[in-house]
CSV table of C-alpha atoms and ligand atoms in Angstrom, one decimal:
chain,number,residue,atom,x,y,z
A,1,MET,CA,-27.7,-4.6,-18.5
A,2,ARG,CA,-24.2,-5.8,-19.5
A,3,ARG,CA,-23.0,-9.3,-18.4
A,4,THR,CA,-19.5,-10.6,-17.8
A,5,ASN,CA,-18.1,-13.7,-16.1
A,6,THR,CA,-15.5,-12.0,-14.0
A,7,LEU,CA,-15.7,-8.3,-13.0
A,8,ILE,CA,-12.8,-6.6,-11.3
A,9,LEU,CA,-13.4,-3.3,-9.6
A,10,GLY,CA,-10.2,-1.2,-9.2
A,11,GLY,CA,-7.0,-1.2,-11.2
A,12,GLY,CA,-4.4,-0.8,-8.5
A,13,PRO,CA,-1.8,-3.5,-7.8
A,14,ALA,CA,-4.4,-6.0,-6.5
A,15,GLY,CA,-6.9,-5.6,-9.4
A,16,ALA,CA,-4.2,-5.5,-12.0
A,17,ALA,CA,-2.5,-8.6,-10.6
A,18,ALA,CA,-5.8,-10.5,-10.7
A,19,ALA,CA,-6.5,-9.3,-14.2
A,20,ILE,CA,-3.1,-10.4,-15.5
A,21,THR,CA,-3.4,-13.8,-14.0
A,22,LEU,CA,-7.0,-14.4,-15.2
A,23,ALA,CA,-6.3,-13.1,-18.7
A,24,ARG,CA,-3.1,-15.2,-19.0
A,25,HIS,CA,-5.3,-18.3,-18.5
A,26,GLY,CA,-7.9,-17.2,-21.0
A,27,ALA,CA,-10.5,-15.9,-18.5
A,28,ALA,CA,-10.8,-12.5,-20.2
A,29,PRO,CA,-11.9,-10.4,-17.2
A,30,LEU,CA,-13.5,-6.9,-17.3
A,31,LEU,CA,-11.7,-4.4,-15.1
A,32,ILE,CA,-13.3,-1.1,-14.2
A,33,GLU,CA,-10.9,1.7,-13.0
A,34,ARG,CA,-12.4,5.0,-12.0
A,35,ALA,CA,-9.3,7.1,-12.9
A,36,ARG,CA,-9.1,8.0,-16.6
A,37,GLU,CA,-5.4,8.6,-16.4
A,38,THR,CA,-3.1,6.7,-14.0
A,39,GLY,CA,-2.4,9.0,-11.2
A,40,ASP,CA,0.2,8.8,-8.4
A,41,ALA,CA,-1.7,7.1,-5.6
A,42,LEU,CA,-0.8,8.1,-2.1
A,43,CYS,CA,1.7,5.4,-1.1
A,44,GLY,CA,5.2,5.3,0.4
A,45,GLY,CA,6.5,3.6,-2.8
A,46,PHE,CA,8.6,0.9,-1.0
A,47,LEU,CA,8.5,-2.3,-3.0
A,48,SER,CA,10.2,-5.2,-1.3
A,49,TRP,CA,12.5,-7.9,-2.8
A,50,ARG,CA,9.6,-10.3,-2.7
A,51,SER,CA,7.2,-8.0,-4.5
A,52,ILE,CA,9.9,-7.4,-7.2
A,53,ASP,CA,10.1,-11.2,-7.7
A,54,ARG,CA,6.3,-11.4,-7.9
A,55,LEU,CA,6.2,-8.7,-10.4
A,56,GLU,CA,8.7,-10.6,-12.5
A,57,THR,CA,6.3,-13.6,-12.5
A,58,LEU,CA,3.5,-11.3,-13.7
A,59,GLY,CA,5.7,-10.2,-16.6
A,60,VAL,CA,6.9,-6.8,-15.2
A,61,SER,CA,10.7,-7.1,-15.3
A,62,ARG,CA,13.1,-5.4,-12.9
A,63,ASP,CA,14.5,-3.4,-15.8
A,64,ALA,CA,11.1,-2.1,-16.8
A,65,LEU,CA,10.3,-1.3,-13.2
A,66,GLY,CA,13.5,0.5,-12.6
A,67,GLY,CA,13.1,2.5,-9.4
A,68,HIS,CA,15.7,3.6,-6.9
A,69,ALA,CA,17.6,0.8,-5.1
A,70,ILE,CA,16.9,0.6,-1.4
A,71,GLU,CA,19.3,-1.6,0.7
A,72,ARG,CA,19.1,-0.2,4.2
A,73,VAL,CA,16.5,1.0,6.8
A,74,ARG,CA,17.3,4.0,8.9
A,75,ILE,CA,15.1,4.8,11.9
A,76,PHE,CA,14.9,8.2,13.7
A,77,ALA,CA,13.1,8.9,17.0
A,78,GLY,CA,13.7,12.2,18.6
A,79,THR,CA,17.5,12.6,18.7
A,80,LYS,CA,18.1,8.8,18.3
A,81,ARG,CA,19.1,7.1,15.1
A,82,GLY,CA,19.7,3.5,14.0
A,83,GLU,CA,20.5,1.9,10.7
A,84,VAL,CA,20.7,-1.7,9.5
A,85,PRO,CA,20.8,-3.5,6.1
A,86,LEU,CA,17.6,-4.9,4.7
A,87,PRO,CA,17.6,-8.7,4.0
A,88,GLY,CA,17.1,-8.1,0.2
A,89,ARG,CA,17.3,-5.3,-2.3
A,90,ALA,CA,14.1,-3.3,-2.5
A,91,VAL,CA,13.2,-0.3,-4.7
A,92,GLY,CA,11.5,3.0,-4.3
A,93,VAL,CA,9.1,3.5,-7.2
A,94,SER,CA,6.2,5.8,-7.8
A,95,ARG,CA,2.7,4.4,-8.1
A,96,ARG,CA,2.3,6.2,-11.4
A,97,LYS,CA,5.0,4.0,-12.8
A,98,LEU,CA,4.0,0.8,-11.1
A,99,ASP,CA,0.3,1.1,-11.9
A,100,THR,CA,1.0,2.1,-15.5
A,101,LEU,CA,3.2,-1.0,-16.0
A,102,LEU,CA,0.7,-3.4,-14.4
A,103,LEU,CA,-2.4,-2.2,-16.3
A,104,ALA,CA,-0.5,-2.2,-19.6
A,105,ARG,CA,0.5,-5.8,-18.8
A,106,ALA,CA,-3.2,-6.7,-18.1
A,107,VAL,CA,-4.3,-5.3,-21.4
A,108,ALA,CA,-1.4,-7.0,-23.2
A,109,GLN,CA,-2.6,-10.3,-21.7
A,110,GLY,CA,-6.1,-9.8,-23.0
A,111,ALA,CA,-8.0,-8.2,-20.1
A,112,CYS,CA,-10.6,-5.6,-21.0
A,113,VAL,CA,-9.8,-2.5,-19.0
A,114,GLU,CA,-12.4,0.3,-18.9
A,115,ARG,CA,-11.2,3.6,-17.4
A,116,GLY,CA,-12.8,6.8,-16.2
A,117,VAL,CA,-15.9,5.2,-14.8
A,118,ALA,CA,-16.4,4.4,-11.1
A,119,ALA,CA,-18.5,1.8,-9.5
A,120,ARG,CA,-21.1,3.6,-7.4
A,121,ARG,CA,-22.3,0.6,-5.6
A,122,ALA,CA,-21.4,-3.1,-5.6
A,123,GLU,CA,-22.9,-6.2,-4.3
A,124,ARG,CA,-22.4,-9.9,-5.0
A,125,GLY,CA,-23.4,-10.5,-8.6
A,126,ARG,CA,-23.4,-6.9,-9.9
A,127,ALA,CA,-22.0,-3.4,-9.8
A,128,ILE,CA,-23.8,-0.2,-10.5
A,129,LEU,CA,-21.6,2.4,-12.2
A,130,ALA,CA,-21.6,6.1,-11.7
A,131,ASP,CA,-23.5,6.6,-15.0
A,132,SER,CA,-26.2,4.2,-13.6
A,133,ALA,CA,-25.2,1.4,-16.0
A,134,VAL,CA,-25.4,-2.1,-14.4
A,135,ILE,CA,-22.9,-4.8,-14.9
A,136,ALA,CA,-24.0,-8.3,-13.9
A,137,CYS,CA,-21.3,-10.8,-13.2
A,138,GLU,CA,-20.8,-14.4,-12.0
A,139,THR,CA,-17.8,-13.4,-9.9
A,140,LEU,CA,-16.8,-10.0,-8.4
A,141,PHE,CA,-13.2,-9.2,-7.5
A,142,LEU,CA,-13.4,-6.2,-5.2
A,143,ALA,CA,-10.1,-4.3,-5.5
A,144,THR,CA,-11.0,-0.7,-4.8
A,145,GLY,CA,-8.2,-0.5,-2.3
A,146,LYS,CA,-8.2,2.5,0.0
A,147,HIS,CA,-11.6,3.5,-1.2
A,148,ASP,CA,-14.7,1.7,0.0
A,149,CYS,CA,-17.4,0.9,-2.5
A,150,ARG,CA,-21.0,1.4,-1.2
A,151,GLY,CA,-22.7,-1.9,-0.6
A,152,LEU,CA,-19.5,-3.7,0.3
A,153,ALA,CA,-17.8,-1.1,2.5
A,154,ARG,CA,-15.4,-2.3,5.2
A,155,PRO,CA,-16.5,-1.6,8.8
A,156,HIS,CA,-15.1,1.5,10.3
A,157,GLY,CA,-12.9,0.9,13.4
A,158,HIS,CA,-13.0,2.6,16.7
A,159,GLY,CA,-10.4,4.8,18.4
A,160,ASP,CA,-8.2,7.4,16.7
A,161,PRO,CA,-8.5,7.1,12.9
A,162,MET,CA,-5.2,7.2,11.0
A,163,LEU,CA,-4.8,9.5,8.1
A,164,GLY,CA,-2.3,9.3,5.3
A,165,LEU,CA,-0.4,12.5,4.2
A,166,ARG,CA,2.2,12.9,1.5
A,167,ILE,CA,4.6,15.6,0.4
A,168,ARG,CA,7.1,15.4,-2.4
A,169,LEU,CA,10.7,16.5,-2.1
A,170,PRO,CA,12.1,17.6,-5.5
A,171,ALA,CA,15.2,15.8,-6.8
A,172,SER,CA,18.4,17.5,-5.7
A,173,PRO,CA,22.0,16.4,-5.0
A,174,ALA,CA,21.4,17.3,-1.3
A,175,LEU,CA,18.5,14.9,-1.1
A,176,THR,CA,20.3,12.1,-2.9
A,177,LYS,CA,23.2,12.4,-0.6
A,178,MET,CA,21.0,12.5,2.5
A,179,LEU,CA,18.9,9.5,1.7
A,180,GLY,CA,21.3,7.3,-0.4
A,181,ALA,CA,20.1,3.7,-0.6
A,182,ALA,CA,18.0,3.9,2.6
A,183,ILE,CA,14.4,4.0,3.5
A,184,GLU,CA,14.0,6.3,6.5
A,185,LEU,CA,11.3,5.9,9.1
A,186,HIS,CA,10.8,8.9,11.4
A,187,LEU,CA,8.8,7.9,14.5
A,188,PHE,CA,6.9,10.6,16.4
A,189,ARG,CA,4.1,10.9,18.8
A,190,GLY,CA,0.9,10.0,17.0
A,191,GLY,CA,2.4,8.5,13.9
A,192,TYR,CA,5.4,8.0,11.6
A,193,ALA,CA,6.8,9.2,8.3
A,194,GLY,CA,8.5,7.1,5.6
A,195,LEU,CA,10.9,8.7,3.2
A,196,LEU,CA,12.7,7.3,0.2
A,197,LEU,CA,14.0,8.2,-3.3
A,198,GLN,CA,12.0,7.2,-6.3
A,199,GLU,CA,13.0,6.5,-9.9
A,200,ASP,CA,13.3,10.1,-10.9
A,201,GLY,CA,15.4,11.1,-7.8
A,202,SER,CA,12.5,12.8,-6.1
A,203,GLY,CA,11.7,12.1,-2.5
A,204,ASN,CA,8.4,10.6,-1.4
A,205,LEU,CA,7.6,11.5,2.2
A,206,CYS,CA,4.5,9.6,3.3
A,207,MET,CA,3.1,9.8,6.8
A,208,ALA,CA,0.5,7.9,8.8
A,209,VAL,CA,-0.8,10.2,11.5
A,210,GLY,CA,-3.6,10.0,14.0
A,211,LYS,CA,-6.5,12.3,13.5
A,212,ALA,CA,-6.0,13.5,17.1
A,213,ARG,CA,-2.4,14.6,16.4
A,214,LEU,CA,-3.5,16.5,13.4
A,215,ALA,CA,-6.3,18.1,15.4
A,216,GLU,CA,-3.7,19.3,17.9
A,217,ALA,CA,-2.2,21.2,15.0
A,218,GLY,CA,-5.6,22.8,14.3
A,219,GLY,CA,-6.3,20.3,11.6
A,220,ASP,CA,-3.6,22.0,9.4
A,221,PRO,CA,-1.1,19.6,7.9
A,222,ARG,CA,1.5,22.4,7.3
A,223,ARG,CA,1.3,23.3,11.0
A,224,LEU,CA,1.7,19.7,11.9
A,225,LEU,CA,4.8,19.4,9.7
A,226,ALA,CA,6.3,22.5,11.3
A,227,GLU,CA,5.7,21.0,14.8
A,228,LEU,CA,7.2,17.7,13.8
A,229,GLY,CA,10.2,19.6,12.4
A,230,ASP,CA,10.6,21.4,15.8
A,231,GLU,CA,10.6,18.0,17.5
A,232,SER,CA,13.2,16.3,15.2
A,233,ARG,CA,16.2,18.0,13.6
A,234,ALA,CA,16.6,15.1,11.1
A,235,LEU,CA,13.0,15.6,9.9
A,236,SER,CA,13.3,19.3,9.8
A,237,GLU,CA,16.4,19.0,7.6
A,238,ARG,CA,14.5,16.8,5.2
A,239,LEU,CA,11.4,19.0,5.2
A,240,ALA,CA,13.5,22.0,4.4
A,241,LEU,CA,14.3,20.3,1.0
A,242,GLY,CA,10.6,20.2,0.1
A,243,ASP,CA,8.0,22.7,-0.7
A,244,ILE,CA,5.9,22.6,2.4
A,245,ALA,CA,3.7,25.4,1.1
A,246,GLY,CA,3.0,23.3,-2.0
A,247,SER,CA,0.4,20.6,-2.3
A,248,ILE,CA,0.0,17.9,0.4
A,249,ASP,CA,-1.9,14.8,-0.6
A,250,ALA,CA,-4.2,13.3,2.0
A,251,ILE,CA,-6.3,10.3,2.6
A,252,GLY,CA,-8.7,9.8,5.5
A,253,ALA,CA,-9.4,7.0,8.0
A,254,VAL,CA,-7.1,4.1,6.9
A,255,PRO,CA,-8.4,1.0,8.7
A,256,TYR,CA,-4.9,-0.4,9.7
A,257,GLY,CA,-5.1,-3.9,11.0
A,258,TRP,CA,-8.4,-4.7,9.3
A,259,ARG,CA,-8.5,-8.2,7.8
A,260,VAL,CA,-11.4,-10.2,6.3
A,261,ARG,CA,-11.5,-13.9,7.1
A,262,THR,CA,-14.4,-15.2,5.1
A,263,SER,CA,-16.6,-14.5,2.1
A,264,GLU,CA,-19.4,-15.9,0.1
A,265,ALA,CA,-19.6,-17.6,-3.4
A,266,GLY,CA,-18.8,-15.1,-6.1
A,267,LEU,CA,-17.1,-12.4,-4.0
A,268,PHE,CA,-13.3,-12.2,-3.8
A,269,ARG,CA,-11.9,-9.3,-1.7
A,270,LEU,CA,-8.3,-8.3,-2.7
A,271,GLY,CA,-5.6,-6.0,-1.5
A,272,ASP,CA,-6.6,-3.3,1.0
A,273,GLN,CA,-10.2,-4.6,0.6
A,274,ALA,CA,-9.0,-7.8,2.2
A,275,ALA,CA,-6.2,-6.8,4.6
A,276,VAL,CA,-4.7,-3.4,5.6
A,277,ILE,CA,-1.2,-3.8,7.0
A,278,PRO,CA,0.3,-0.9,9.0
A,279,SER,CA,2.2,1.0,6.4
A,280,LEU,CA,5.4,1.3,8.4
A,281,ALA,CA,6.0,-2.3,7.2
A,282,GLY,CA,5.9,-1.3,3.5
A,283,GLU,CA,4.1,-4.4,2.5
A,284,GLY,CA,0.6,-3.2,1.4
A,285,MET,CA,1.6,-3.5,-2.3
A,286,GLY,CA,3.1,-6.9,-1.6
A,287,ILE,CA,-0.2,-8.1,-0.1
A,288,ALA,CA,-2.2,-6.5,-3.0
A,289,LEU,CA,-0.1,-8.3,-5.6
A,290,ALA,CA,-0.1,-11.6,-3.8
A,291,SER,CA,-3.9,-11.5,-3.1
A,292,GLY,CA,-4.6,-10.6,-6.8
A,293,VAL,CA,-2.6,-13.6,-8.1
A,294,MET,CA,-4.0,-15.9,-5.4
A,295,ALA,CA,-7.6,-15.0,-6.0
A,296,ALA,CA,-7.3,-15.5,-9.7
A,297,ARG,CA,-5.7,-18.9,-9.2
A,298,TYR,CA,-8.5,-20.0,-6.8
A,299,HIS,CA,-11.1,-18.8,-9.2
A,300,LEU,CA,-9.4,-20.5,-12.2
A,301,ALA,CA,-9.3,-23.8,-10.2
A,302,GLY,CA,-12.7,-23.7,-8.4
A,303,GLY,CA,-14.9,-21.0,-10.0
A,304,ARG,CA,-17.1,-18.6,-8.0
A,305,GLY,CA,-17.5,-21.2,-5.3
A,306,ALA,CA,-13.8,-20.9,-4.4
A,307,ALA,CA,-14.2,-17.5,-2.8
A,308,LYS,CA,-14.7,-18.6,0.7
A,309,ALA,CA,-11.6,-20.9,0.6
A,310,PHE,CA,-9.6,-18.2,-1.0
A,311,GLN,CA,-10.5,-15.6,1.7
A,312,ALA,CA,-9.7,-18.0,4.5
A,313,ALA,CA,-6.4,-18.9,2.9
A,314,LEU,CA,-5.4,-15.3,2.3
A,315,ALA,CA,-6.3,-14.4,5.9
A,316,GLN,CA,-4.0,-17.2,7.1
A,317,ARG,CA,-1.2,-16.1,4.8
A,318,THR,CA,-1.5,-12.5,6.0
A,319,ARG,CA,-1.7,-13.4,9.7
A,320,ILE,CA,2.0,-13.3,10.6
A,321,PRO,CA,2.9,-10.2,8.5
A,322,MET,CA,-0.1,-8.3,9.9
A,323,MET,CA,0.6,-9.4,13.5
A,324,SER,CA,4.3,-8.4,13.2
A,325,ALA,CA,3.5,-5.1,11.6
A,326,GLY,CA,0.8,-4.5,14.3
A,327,ALA,CA,3.3,-5.2,17.0
A,328,LEU,CA,5.7,-2.7,15.4
A,329,GLY,CA,3.0,-0.1,15.2
A,330,ALA,CA,2.1,-0.7,18.9
A,331,LEU,CA,5.8,-0.3,19.9
A,332,ALA,CA,6.1,2.9,17.8
A,333,ALA,CA,2.9,4.3,19.5
A,334,THR,CA,4.6,4.5,22.9
A,335,ARG,CA,7.3,7.0,23.8
A,336,ARG,CA,9.5,4.3,25.4
A,337,GLY,CA,9.1,2.0,22.3
A,338,ARG,CA,9.9,4.8,19.9
A,339,LEU,CA,13.1,5.8,21.7
A,340,ALA,CA,14.2,2.2,22.1
A,341,ALA,CA,13.7,1.2,18.4
A,342,PRO,CA,16.9,2.9,17.0
A,343,ARG,CA,19.0,1.6,19.9
A,344,LEU,CA,17.7,-1.9,19.5
A,345,LEU,CA,18.4,-1.9,15.8
A,346,ALA,CA,21.9,-0.6,16.3
A,347,ALA,CA,22.6,-3.3,19.0
A,348,PHE,CA,21.0,-6.2,17.2
A,349,PRO,CA,21.4,-5.6,13.4
A,350,THR,CA,20.0,-9.0,12.6
A,351,LEU,CA,16.7,-8.1,14.4
A,352,GLY,CA,16.0,-5.5,11.6
A,353,ALA,CA,16.4,-8.1,8.9
A,354,ALA,CA,14.3,-10.6,10.8
A,355,ILE,CA,11.4,-8.1,11.3
A,356,ALA,CA,11.7,-7.1,7.6
A,357,GLN,CA,11.2,-10.8,6.6
A,358,LEU,CA,8.4,-11.4,9.1
A,359,THR,CA,6.3,-8.6,7.8
A,360,ARG,CA,6.4,-9.9,4.2
A,361,ILE,CA,3.7,-12.1,2.7
A,362,ALA,CA,5.1,-15.5,1.5
A,363,LEU,CA,5.4,-15.9,-2.2
B,1,FAD,C1,0.5,6.5,4.2
B,1,FAD,C2,0.7,5.2,3.5
B,1,FAD,C3,1.9,4.8,3.1
B,1,FAD,C4,2.0,3.5,2.4
B,1,FAD,N1,3.3,3.1,2.0
B,1,FAD,C5,3.5,1.9,1.4
B,1,FAD,C6,4.7,1.4,1.0
B,1,FAD,O1,5.7,2.1,1.1
B,1,FAD,N2,4.8,0.2,0.5
B,1,FAD,C7,3.7,-0.6,0.3
B,1,FAD,O2,3.9,-1.7,-0.2
B,1,FAD,N3,2.5,-0.2,0.7
B,1,FAD,C8,2.3,1.0,1.2
B,1,FAD,N4,1.1,1.5,1.5
B,1,FAD,C9,-0.1,0.6,1.3
B,1,FAD,C10,-0.4,0.5,-0.2
B,1,FAD,O3,-0.6,1.8,-0.7
B,1,FAD,C11,-1.7,-0.2,-0.4
B,1,FAD,O4,-1.7,-1.4,0.5
B,1,FAD,C12,-1.9,-0.7,-1.8
B,1,FAD,O5,-2.1,0.5,-2.6
B,1,FAD,C13,-3.2,-1.5,-1.9
B,1,FAD,O6,-3.4,-1.8,-3.3
B,1,FAD,P1,-4.9,-2.1,-3.9
B,1,FAD,O7,-4.7,-2.5,-5.3
B,1,FAD,O8,-5.6,-2.9,-2.9
B,1,FAD,O9,-5.6,-0.6,-3.8
B,1,FAD,P2,-5.2,0.8,-4.4
B,1,FAD,O10,-3.8,0.9,-4.6
B,1,FAD,O11,-5.9,1.8,-3.5
B,1,FAD,O12,-5.9,0.8,-5.8
B,1,FAD,C14,-7.3,0.8,-5.9
B,1,FAD,C15,-7.8,1.2,-7.3
B,1,FAD,O13,-9.2,1.2,-7.4
B,1,FAD,C16,-9.7,2.4,-8.0
B,1,FAD,N5,-11.0,2.6,-7.4
B,1,FAD,C17,-11.3,3.0,-6.2
B,1,FAD,N6,-12.7,3.0,-6.0
B,1,FAD,C18,-13.2,2.7,-7.2
B,1,FAD,C19,-14.5,2.5,-7.7
B,1,FAD,N7,-15.6,2.8,-6.9
B,1,FAD,N8,-14.7,2.1,-9.0
B,1,FAD,C20,-13.6,1.9,-9.8
B,1,FAD,N9,-12.4,2.0,-9.4
B,1,FAD,C21,-12.1,2.4,-8.1
B,1,FAD,C22,-8.7,3.4,-7.5
B,1,FAD,O14,-8.7,4.5,-8.4
B,1,FAD,C23,-7.3,2.7,-7.6
B,1,FAD,O15,-6.7,2.7,-8.8
B,1,FAD,C24,0.9,2.7,2.2
B,1,FAD,C25,-0.4,3.2,2.6
B,1,FAD,C26,-0.5,4.4,3.2
B,1,FAD,C27,-1.9,4.9,3.6
């Protein structure tokens, strides 16, 4: 059996942010990431102005991050459309790029990163890997994100589970002209789609959709996209620029709204394993980064015993962003709310900026 003081499971933004912060202060964590190569995780790729600032403090500069500048939000619902400026300059960036930069930074700071091996099961004080090796630890940072780890899985919610779907739109002058410096939100019955340009000029169209809506389309994502295109001309024009017959990435049962409020000594839950904000807010990565840094700081100051205080403090810090994003999601779930959203934005431009701020986690 191997032993380590601090073990981080998962090398997404949360795990990497914790690893950088711990390593920077000499704590030399061990991080286990199941993917051998950094993939392009299913994510809308919207990084807010605050997350960009946080990345700077972690040693990932704006220049290194690059990305496509996002300055406005454009909302579509049926035939309605509204557009307002964002309160800060965001970027659209692929997860391949972001995760690569963060993990390289963690290694440069002295973290030990082991790739290509998954934790099969975790519990406070140890993890069992897929090859049956056991790693015992004083403190476990659980950062497996969208994927639950047996032994410490999040409870499954009730009601219609939300799924994540993604299609890519290849870079083209038509796409660049259509999207410009905006993130688009297309609201529809049973879900929404976010669309923005990334660093290479390609479009990332990421949807959160209820399982029931997908079931109406016979469980076929392509049929669902065709139906959504029939309902919205704007979405149909955008989908026409992609390869709908090509691959569609999917992720099941995203527990939006879930938030942990307490923990026990030696177990720090980070990122999506601590709080899952509705993705139309575009703040999941912000929470992941903030929680990673915060958990590391609590641990550096108070050791394994600080887990409970950390989890309570994180729950408090995510309360307003989660409530605000939840309220937006609830509004978008009703026909009246969806149709009112573009009009409200157009009539009260400062409302958009205020909501965009409310859904951010404080630095
Ligand atoms: C449809 C959709 C759109 C979204 N759009 C946005 C957006 O535009 N902006 C935004 O900020 N957020 C967005 N999010 C949310 C964002 O993707 C997540 O909140 C964020 O990725 C959480 O980061 P994390 O580090 O907690 O987890 P993840 O990014 O999921 O990373 C977890 C890591 O752990 C690894 N792992 C998993 N299981 C194991 C295991 N057993 N052993 C070892 N390693 C393991 C994985 O390979 C992965 O690298 C979106 C989410 C969805 C579903």
